[in-house]
Structure formats: structure tokens, C-alpha cells
Amino acid sequence: MANTLLNINIDHVATIRNARNTIFPDPVQAAFIAEQAGANGITVHLREDRRHINERDIKILRQTIQTNLNLEISANEIMINTACLLKPDYCCLVPENRMEITTEHGIDLVKEYKKIDKLINILHNNNIKVSLFIDPIIEQIEIAAKLNTDYIELNTGNYAVLSKCYNDKFYVELDNIRQAASFATSLGLLVNAGHGLNYYNVAPIIQLNQIKILHIGHSIISQSVIYGLKYAVEQMLKIIRML
Ligand code: PXP
């Protein structure tokens, strides 16, 4: 049995809530259920436009979750200051672009070395562990190892897109992730992975035997909507038939 851990990203519970400006479904309740089901931790992405998770969610999660809280944020000082107030256990620095539907690539540590170095220090001074979301590229790993980061998270987004057709490019990308993960491990980095992973494409990533924690959101929340639907309809019919 693999000893890979699973963090659940609950952002899209908040997406459904925010679609109607209601108070349900509540990501806090989702986090509780995910923990009860065995999740290693809870991941949330506080986006600059607050399109799903918001400060209220994170403040309550901070008080209620019993595993650990991983906050993904854009790598800039405003968001880092917000993180220092919210006090997650881990902060994963990601690049962010307001127009994107979801995170599109990893941080470019070549271009952003100085800034990231400074942000890592601020987070460490606030007792928050740091992870850097980067693409599976050897040069990025080399630079990550020079920074005082606690983890890296390899971006599996491109792998996930290619997993729809399992062609040569898919196997090249899987090999990029394998090489990046083993190189990072050889340099003493702890390696996580995430983005776009689902029930069909996750197995080869686990079988690399190098990944400590998987961060998965959209596919698991989607699955819960589909598999919870029968129960939800039956509950409503029970009310109707009682009257
Ligand atoms: N890891 C990072 C850095 C992310 O930005 C996201 C999406 O917020 C995830 C993992 C989870 O991706 P998905 O929702 O596609 O599973």
C-alpha cells in the first residue's frame, strides 16, 4: 500500500455556495467530513478576487480543523500579510492571474528568486511552513533547493491535460514529473504534487513513490456532487411524501 497522503482542496464547495450567495454548502462542514474520511489536511486557495474561499471560511477553518491547514496564495506581499494574519500551518505560493479559470503554471523561480526568498522569510518568521508550486523542470528544482522552502509542489496540470489521450506527450510529461521528483528528493526537498488529478490519472503519480502529499480538489468535489445526488433527491422526496 502506498503511503502517499491526501489533502483535500475544498475551494469548489465555496464555488457552489457563492453561485447563489447562500450560506450553504459550507466549506467548513466539508472540511470536517473530509477529515473524518481520512484526509491528511485541508487545502484552500484564497484568490485575490475571492471567487470561492474567503477570509471568513479560513478564520473558522483555523479554529475547527483538526489536521492541518494549507493555504495557497499568490506570491506577493499583500497576500503574504493576509496569510500571516490567518496563520495556516502551510502556505503554498502560486502564480496568479485574474483572468485564469484555475492556476495555469508553476512559479518561475529563475525570474522571481529574490521576491520568493523574501516571502519565504516572512512566512517562516510567522511560523508558517512554505511550499512552492513549480513546474517539473530540473532548473526550477535546482533553484528551489537553494531557497529555504519546506516543500515543493509539482504542477501536474499539464500531465492532467495530456492524460485525456495517453499519447507520447503524456508519457514524456510523466517522465518529467518522475525525474523532477527524484532529483528534488536527492537534494533533500520534500515533494508534493497536484492540479488536475482525478480518479483516472492519479495512479501513475502515486506509483512514482516520491510524492509525500497529493493536493486534489475539483475531481473529488465533483464526485461528491454526483454520488450524493441520489441521497439528496430521496431526502427531498421524503419531505414531499410526508405532506
Ligand atoms: N495545487 C495547487 C497549487 C492549486 O492551485 C490547485 C487548485 O487550486 C490544486 C492543487 C488542486 O487542483 P484541482 O482542483 O484541479 O484538484
Short mmCIF file of C-alpha atoms and ligand atoms in Angstrom, two decimals:
data_model
loop_
_atom_site.label_atom_id
_atom_site.label_comp_id
_atom_site.label_asym_id
_atom_site.label_seq_id
_atom_site.Cartn_x
_atom_site.Cartn_y
_atom_site.Cartn_z
CA MET A 1 0.00 0.00 0.00
CA ALA A 2 1.33 3.43 -0.94
CA ASN A 3 1.94 5.85 1.92
CA THR A 4 1.08 8.95 -0.11
CA LEU A 5 -1.04 11.38 1.89
CA LEU A 6 -4.10 13.21 0.55
CA ASN A 7 -5.03 16.83 1.18
CA ILE A 8 -8.50 17.84 0.05
CA ASN A 9 -8.91 21.19 -1.67
CA ILE A 10 -12.40 22.39 -0.71
CA ASP A 11 -12.49 25.56 -2.86
CA HIS A 12 -15.29 24.36 -5.09
CA VAL A 13 -17.68 23.79 -2.20
CA ALA A 14 -17.39 27.56 -1.81
CA THR A 15 -17.83 27.99 -5.58
CA ILE A 16 -21.27 26.35 -5.35
CA ARG A 17 -22.19 28.42 -2.29
CA ASN A 18 -21.08 31.68 -3.88
CA ALA A 19 -23.05 30.94 -7.07
CA ARG A 20 -26.20 31.77 -5.04
CA ASN A 21 -24.79 33.93 -2.21
CA THR A 22 -26.24 31.45 0.28
CA ILE A 23 -24.62 30.11 3.43
CA PHE A 24 -24.58 26.54 2.06
CA PRO A 25 -22.82 24.33 1.17
CA ASP A 26 -20.35 25.43 3.83
CA PRO A 27 -16.68 24.58 3.18
CA VAL A 28 -16.23 24.31 6.95
CA GLN A 29 -18.66 21.40 7.05
CA ALA A 30 -16.94 19.89 4.00
CA ALA A 31 -13.57 20.09 5.75
CA PHE A 32 -14.98 18.24 8.75
CA ILE A 33 -16.29 15.43 6.54
CA ALA A 34 -13.01 15.23 4.58
CA GLU A 35 -11.07 14.90 7.84
CA GLN A 36 -13.45 12.25 9.15
CA ALA A 37 -12.90 10.33 5.90
CA GLY A 38 -9.13 10.30 6.47
CA ALA A 39 -7.73 13.37 4.72
CA ASN A 40 -4.25 14.36 5.82
CA GLY A 41 -5.13 18.03 5.66
CA ILE A 42 -7.33 20.70 4.15
CA THR A 43 -6.19 22.93 1.29
CA VAL A 44 -7.81 26.24 0.33
CA HIS A 45 -6.83 28.79 -2.28
CA LEU A 46 -7.58 32.36 -1.21
CA ARG A 47 -7.65 34.03 -4.61
CA GLU A 48 -7.12 37.74 -4.99
CA ASP A 49 -10.68 38.12 -6.35
CA ARG A 50 -12.12 35.89 -3.56
CA ARG A 51 -14.09 33.93 -6.14
CA HIS A 52 -14.52 30.94 -3.84
CA ILE A 53 -12.88 30.68 -0.41
CA ASN A 54 -12.92 33.88 1.66
CA GLU A 55 -11.39 35.13 4.90
CA ARG A 56 -14.43 34.12 6.94
CA ASP A 57 -14.00 30.50 5.80
CA ILE A 58 -10.33 30.42 6.67
CA LYS A 59 -10.81 32.03 10.09
CA ILE A 60 -13.37 29.36 11.02
CA LEU A 61 -11.33 26.56 9.45
CA ARG A 62 -8.34 27.72 11.51
CA GLN A 63 -10.41 27.19 14.66
CA THR A 64 -12.11 23.96 13.66
CA ILE A 65 -9.93 21.69 11.57
CA GLN A 66 -8.01 19.06 13.46
CA THR A 67 -5.46 18.03 10.84
CA ASN A 68 -3.59 20.88 9.15
CA LEU A 69 -4.46 23.85 7.03
CA ASN A 70 -2.64 24.52 3.77
CA LEU A 71 -3.28 27.94 2.26
CA GLU A 72 -2.47 28.53 -1.40
CA ILE A 73 -1.84 32.18 -2.18
CA SER A 74 -0.42 34.40 -4.85
CA ALA A 75 3.24 35.24 -4.25
CA ASN A 76 3.00 38.90 -3.31
CA GLU A 77 3.33 40.91 -0.10
CA ILE A 78 -0.36 41.77 0.31
CA MET A 79 -1.35 38.10 0.22
CA ILE A 80 1.57 37.10 2.45
CA ASN A 81 0.46 39.65 5.05
CA THR A 82 -3.07 38.24 4.86
CA ALA A 83 -1.64 34.74 5.35
CA CYS A 84 0.31 35.89 8.41
CA LEU A 85 -2.95 37.08 9.98
CA LEU A 86 -4.81 33.86 9.09
CA LYS A 87 -1.99 31.64 10.37
CA PRO A 88 -2.29 28.44 8.29
CA ASP A 89 0.13 25.61 9.03
CA TYR A 90 1.46 25.72 5.45
CA CYS A 91 1.44 28.27 2.70
CA CYS A 92 1.87 27.20 -0.91
CA LEU A 93 3.00 30.07 -3.12
CA VAL A 94 1.43 30.02 -6.58
CA PRO A 95 1.43 32.40 -9.54
CA GLU A 96 -1.97 34.01 -10.07
CA ASN A 97 -3.60 35.73 -12.98
CA ARG A 98 -7.10 37.15 -12.52
CA MET A 99 -8.26 36.05 -15.97
CA GLU A 100 -7.36 32.38 -15.49
CA ILE A 101 -10.00 29.78 -14.66
CA THR A 102 -7.52 27.95 -12.46
CA THR A 103 -3.76 28.06 -11.79
CA GLU A 104 -2.06 27.61 -15.16
CA HIS A 105 1.63 27.03 -14.37
CA GLY A 106 4.17 26.98 -11.59
CA ILE A 107 6.14 29.94 -10.21
CA ASP A 108 9.18 30.85 -12.30
CA LEU A 109 11.88 30.71 -9.62
CA VAL A 110 14.53 31.93 -12.09
CA LYS A 111 12.72 35.23 -12.57
CA GLU A 112 11.30 35.53 -9.07
CA TYR A 113 14.14 34.27 -6.88
CA LYS A 114 14.66 37.44 -4.82
CA LYS A 115 10.98 38.06 -4.20
CA ILE A 116 10.28 34.44 -3.24
CA ASP A 117 13.31 34.37 -0.93
CA LYS A 118 11.93 37.41 0.91
CA LEU A 119 8.38 36.00 1.12
CA ILE A 120 9.65 32.65 2.48
CA ASN A 121 11.48 34.52 5.26
CA ILE A 122 8.36 36.46 6.22
CA LEU A 123 6.31 33.26 6.40
CA HIS A 124 8.97 31.40 8.39
CA ASN A 125 9.20 34.31 10.85
CA ASN A 126 5.47 33.78 11.40
CA ASN A 127 5.91 30.03 11.99
CA ILE A 128 4.25 29.09 8.70
CA LYS A 129 5.83 26.33 6.62
CA VAL A 130 6.28 27.02 2.93
CA SER A 131 5.69 25.10 -0.27
CA LEU A 132 6.45 26.36 -3.80
CA PHE A 133 4.20 25.33 -6.68
CA ILE A 134 6.57 24.75 -9.60
CA ASP A 135 6.61 23.03 -12.98
CA PRO A 136 8.53 19.71 -13.23
CA ILE A 137 11.66 21.32 -14.70
CA ILE A 138 15.15 20.48 -13.41
CA GLU A 139 16.30 24.12 -13.36
CA GLN A 140 13.34 25.07 -11.16
CA ILE A 141 14.16 22.24 -8.75
CA GLU A 142 17.79 23.38 -8.50
CA ILE A 143 16.67 26.86 -7.52
CA ALA A 144 14.01 25.57 -5.13
CA ALA A 145 16.76 23.66 -3.32
CA LYS A 146 18.70 26.92 -2.83
CA LEU A 147 15.67 28.60 -1.30
CA ASN A 148 14.79 27.71 2.26
CA THR A 149 11.46 26.11 1.31
CA ASP A 150 9.99 23.24 3.32
CA TYR A 151 8.24 21.59 0.37
CA ILE A 152 7.77 21.89 -3.34
CA GLU A 153 4.51 21.02 -5.07
CA LEU A 154 4.99 19.73 -8.60
CA ASN A 155 2.43 21.06 -11.03
CA THR A 156 0.58 18.10 -12.57
CA GLY A 157 -1.69 20.38 -14.62
CA ASN A 158 -0.04 19.66 -17.97
CA TYR A 159 0.13 15.93 -17.14
CA ALA A 160 -3.61 16.02 -16.38
CA VAL A 161 -4.47 17.67 -19.70
CA LEU A 162 -2.36 15.10 -21.57
CA SER A 163 -3.91 12.22 -19.61
CA LYS A 164 -7.06 12.62 -21.69
CA CYS A 165 -5.36 10.86 -24.64
CA TYR A 166 -2.39 8.90 -23.18
CA ASN A 167 -0.18 9.67 -26.20
CA ASP A 168 3.62 10.00 -26.35
CA LYS A 169 3.46 13.52 -24.89
CA PHE A 170 1.67 12.12 -21.84
CA TYR A 171 4.49 9.66 -21.15
CA VAL A 172 7.10 12.40 -21.67
CA GLU A 173 5.33 14.58 -19.10
CA LEU A 174 5.01 11.68 -16.65
CA ASP A 175 8.75 11.14 -17.05
CA ASN A 176 9.38 14.88 -16.44
CA ILE A 177 7.49 14.56 -13.16
CA ARG A 178 9.37 11.38 -12.26
CA GLN A 179 12.76 12.99 -12.95
CA ALA A 180 11.83 16.21 -11.17
CA ALA A 181 10.56 14.32 -8.12
CA SER A 182 13.61 12.09 -7.79
CA PHE A 183 16.04 14.97 -8.39
CA ALA A 184 14.23 17.07 -5.77
CA THR A 185 14.27 14.17 -3.31
CA SER A 186 18.01 13.68 -3.91
CA LEU A 187 18.52 17.35 -2.98
CA GLY A 188 16.62 16.84 0.27
CA LEU A 189 13.37 18.52 -0.80
CA LEU A 190 10.01 17.12 0.29
CA VAL A 191 7.86 16.69 -2.81
CA ASN A 192 4.09 17.16 -3.10
CA ALA A 193 2.04 17.21 -6.29
CA GLY A 194 -1.27 18.49 -7.51
CA HIS A 195 -3.51 20.08 -10.06
CA GLY A 196 -5.98 18.36 -12.34
CA LEU A 197 -5.56 14.94 -10.71
CA ASN A 198 -8.59 12.70 -10.90
CA TYR A 199 -9.76 9.10 -10.46
CA TYR A 200 -8.35 8.10 -13.87
CA ASN A 201 -4.92 9.75 -13.89
CA VAL A 202 -3.76 9.63 -10.27
CA ALA A 203 -2.32 6.07 -10.19
CA PRO A 204 0.90 6.69 -12.20
CA ILE A 205 1.69 9.68 -9.96
CA ILE A 206 1.31 7.59 -6.79
CA GLN A 207 3.41 4.82 -8.36
CA LEU A 208 6.37 7.20 -8.67
CA ASN A 209 6.78 6.55 -4.93
CA GLN A 210 8.26 10.02 -4.45
CA ILE A 211 5.23 12.14 -3.65
CA LYS A 212 4.51 12.90 0.01
CA ILE A 213 1.17 14.70 -0.29
CA LEU A 214 -1.32 14.93 -3.16
CA HIS A 215 -3.49 18.05 -3.27
CA ILE A 216 -6.76 17.23 -5.02
CA GLY A 217 -9.90 19.33 -5.23
CA HIS A 218 -12.08 19.61 -8.30
CA SER A 219 -12.40 15.90 -9.12
CA ILE A 220 -13.25 14.90 -5.54
CA ILE A 221 -15.82 17.66 -5.04
CA SER A 222 -17.32 16.75 -8.45
CA GLN A 223 -17.53 13.09 -7.45
CA SER A 224 -19.24 14.03 -4.20
CA VAL A 225 -21.91 16.01 -6.10
CA ILE A 226 -22.66 13.05 -8.37
CA TYR A 227 -22.60 10.33 -5.73
CA GLY A 228 -24.50 12.44 -3.19
CA LEU A 229 -27.31 13.24 -5.65
CA LYS A 230 -29.37 10.06 -5.13
CA TYR A 231 -29.44 10.62 -1.36
CA ALA A 232 -30.29 14.31 -1.81
CA VAL A 233 -33.25 13.56 -4.12
CA GLU A 234 -34.53 10.87 -1.76
CA GLN A 235 -34.40 13.31 1.14
CA MET A 236 -36.49 15.89 -0.72
CA LEU A 237 -39.00 13.22 -1.79
CA LYS A 238 -39.33 12.11 1.83
CA ILE A 239 -40.44 15.63 2.77
CA ILE A 240 -42.86 15.83 -0.18
CA ARG A 241 -44.39 12.45 0.59
CA MET A 242 -44.82 13.27 4.28
CA LEU A 243 -47.24 16.08 3.37
N1 PXP B 1 -2.45 22.59 -6.12
C1 PXP B 1 -2.47 23.90 -6.44
C2 PXP B 1 -1.24 24.69 -6.25
C3 PXP B 1 -3.64 24.51 -6.94
O1 PXP B 1 -3.63 25.83 -7.26
C4 PXP B 1 -4.81 23.73 -7.05
C5 PXP B 1 -6.09 24.38 -7.50
O2 PXP B 1 -6.45 25.37 -6.58
C6 PXP B 1 -4.75 22.37 -6.68
C7 PXP B 1 -3.55 21.83 -6.25
C8 PXP B 1 -5.95 21.47 -6.80
O3 PXP B 1 -6.25 21.30 -8.15
P1 PXP B 1 -7.58 20.53 -8.58
O4 PXP B 1 -8.74 21.32 -8.05
O5 PXP B 1 -7.50 20.54 -10.07
O6 PXP B 1 -7.51 19.17 -8.00
#
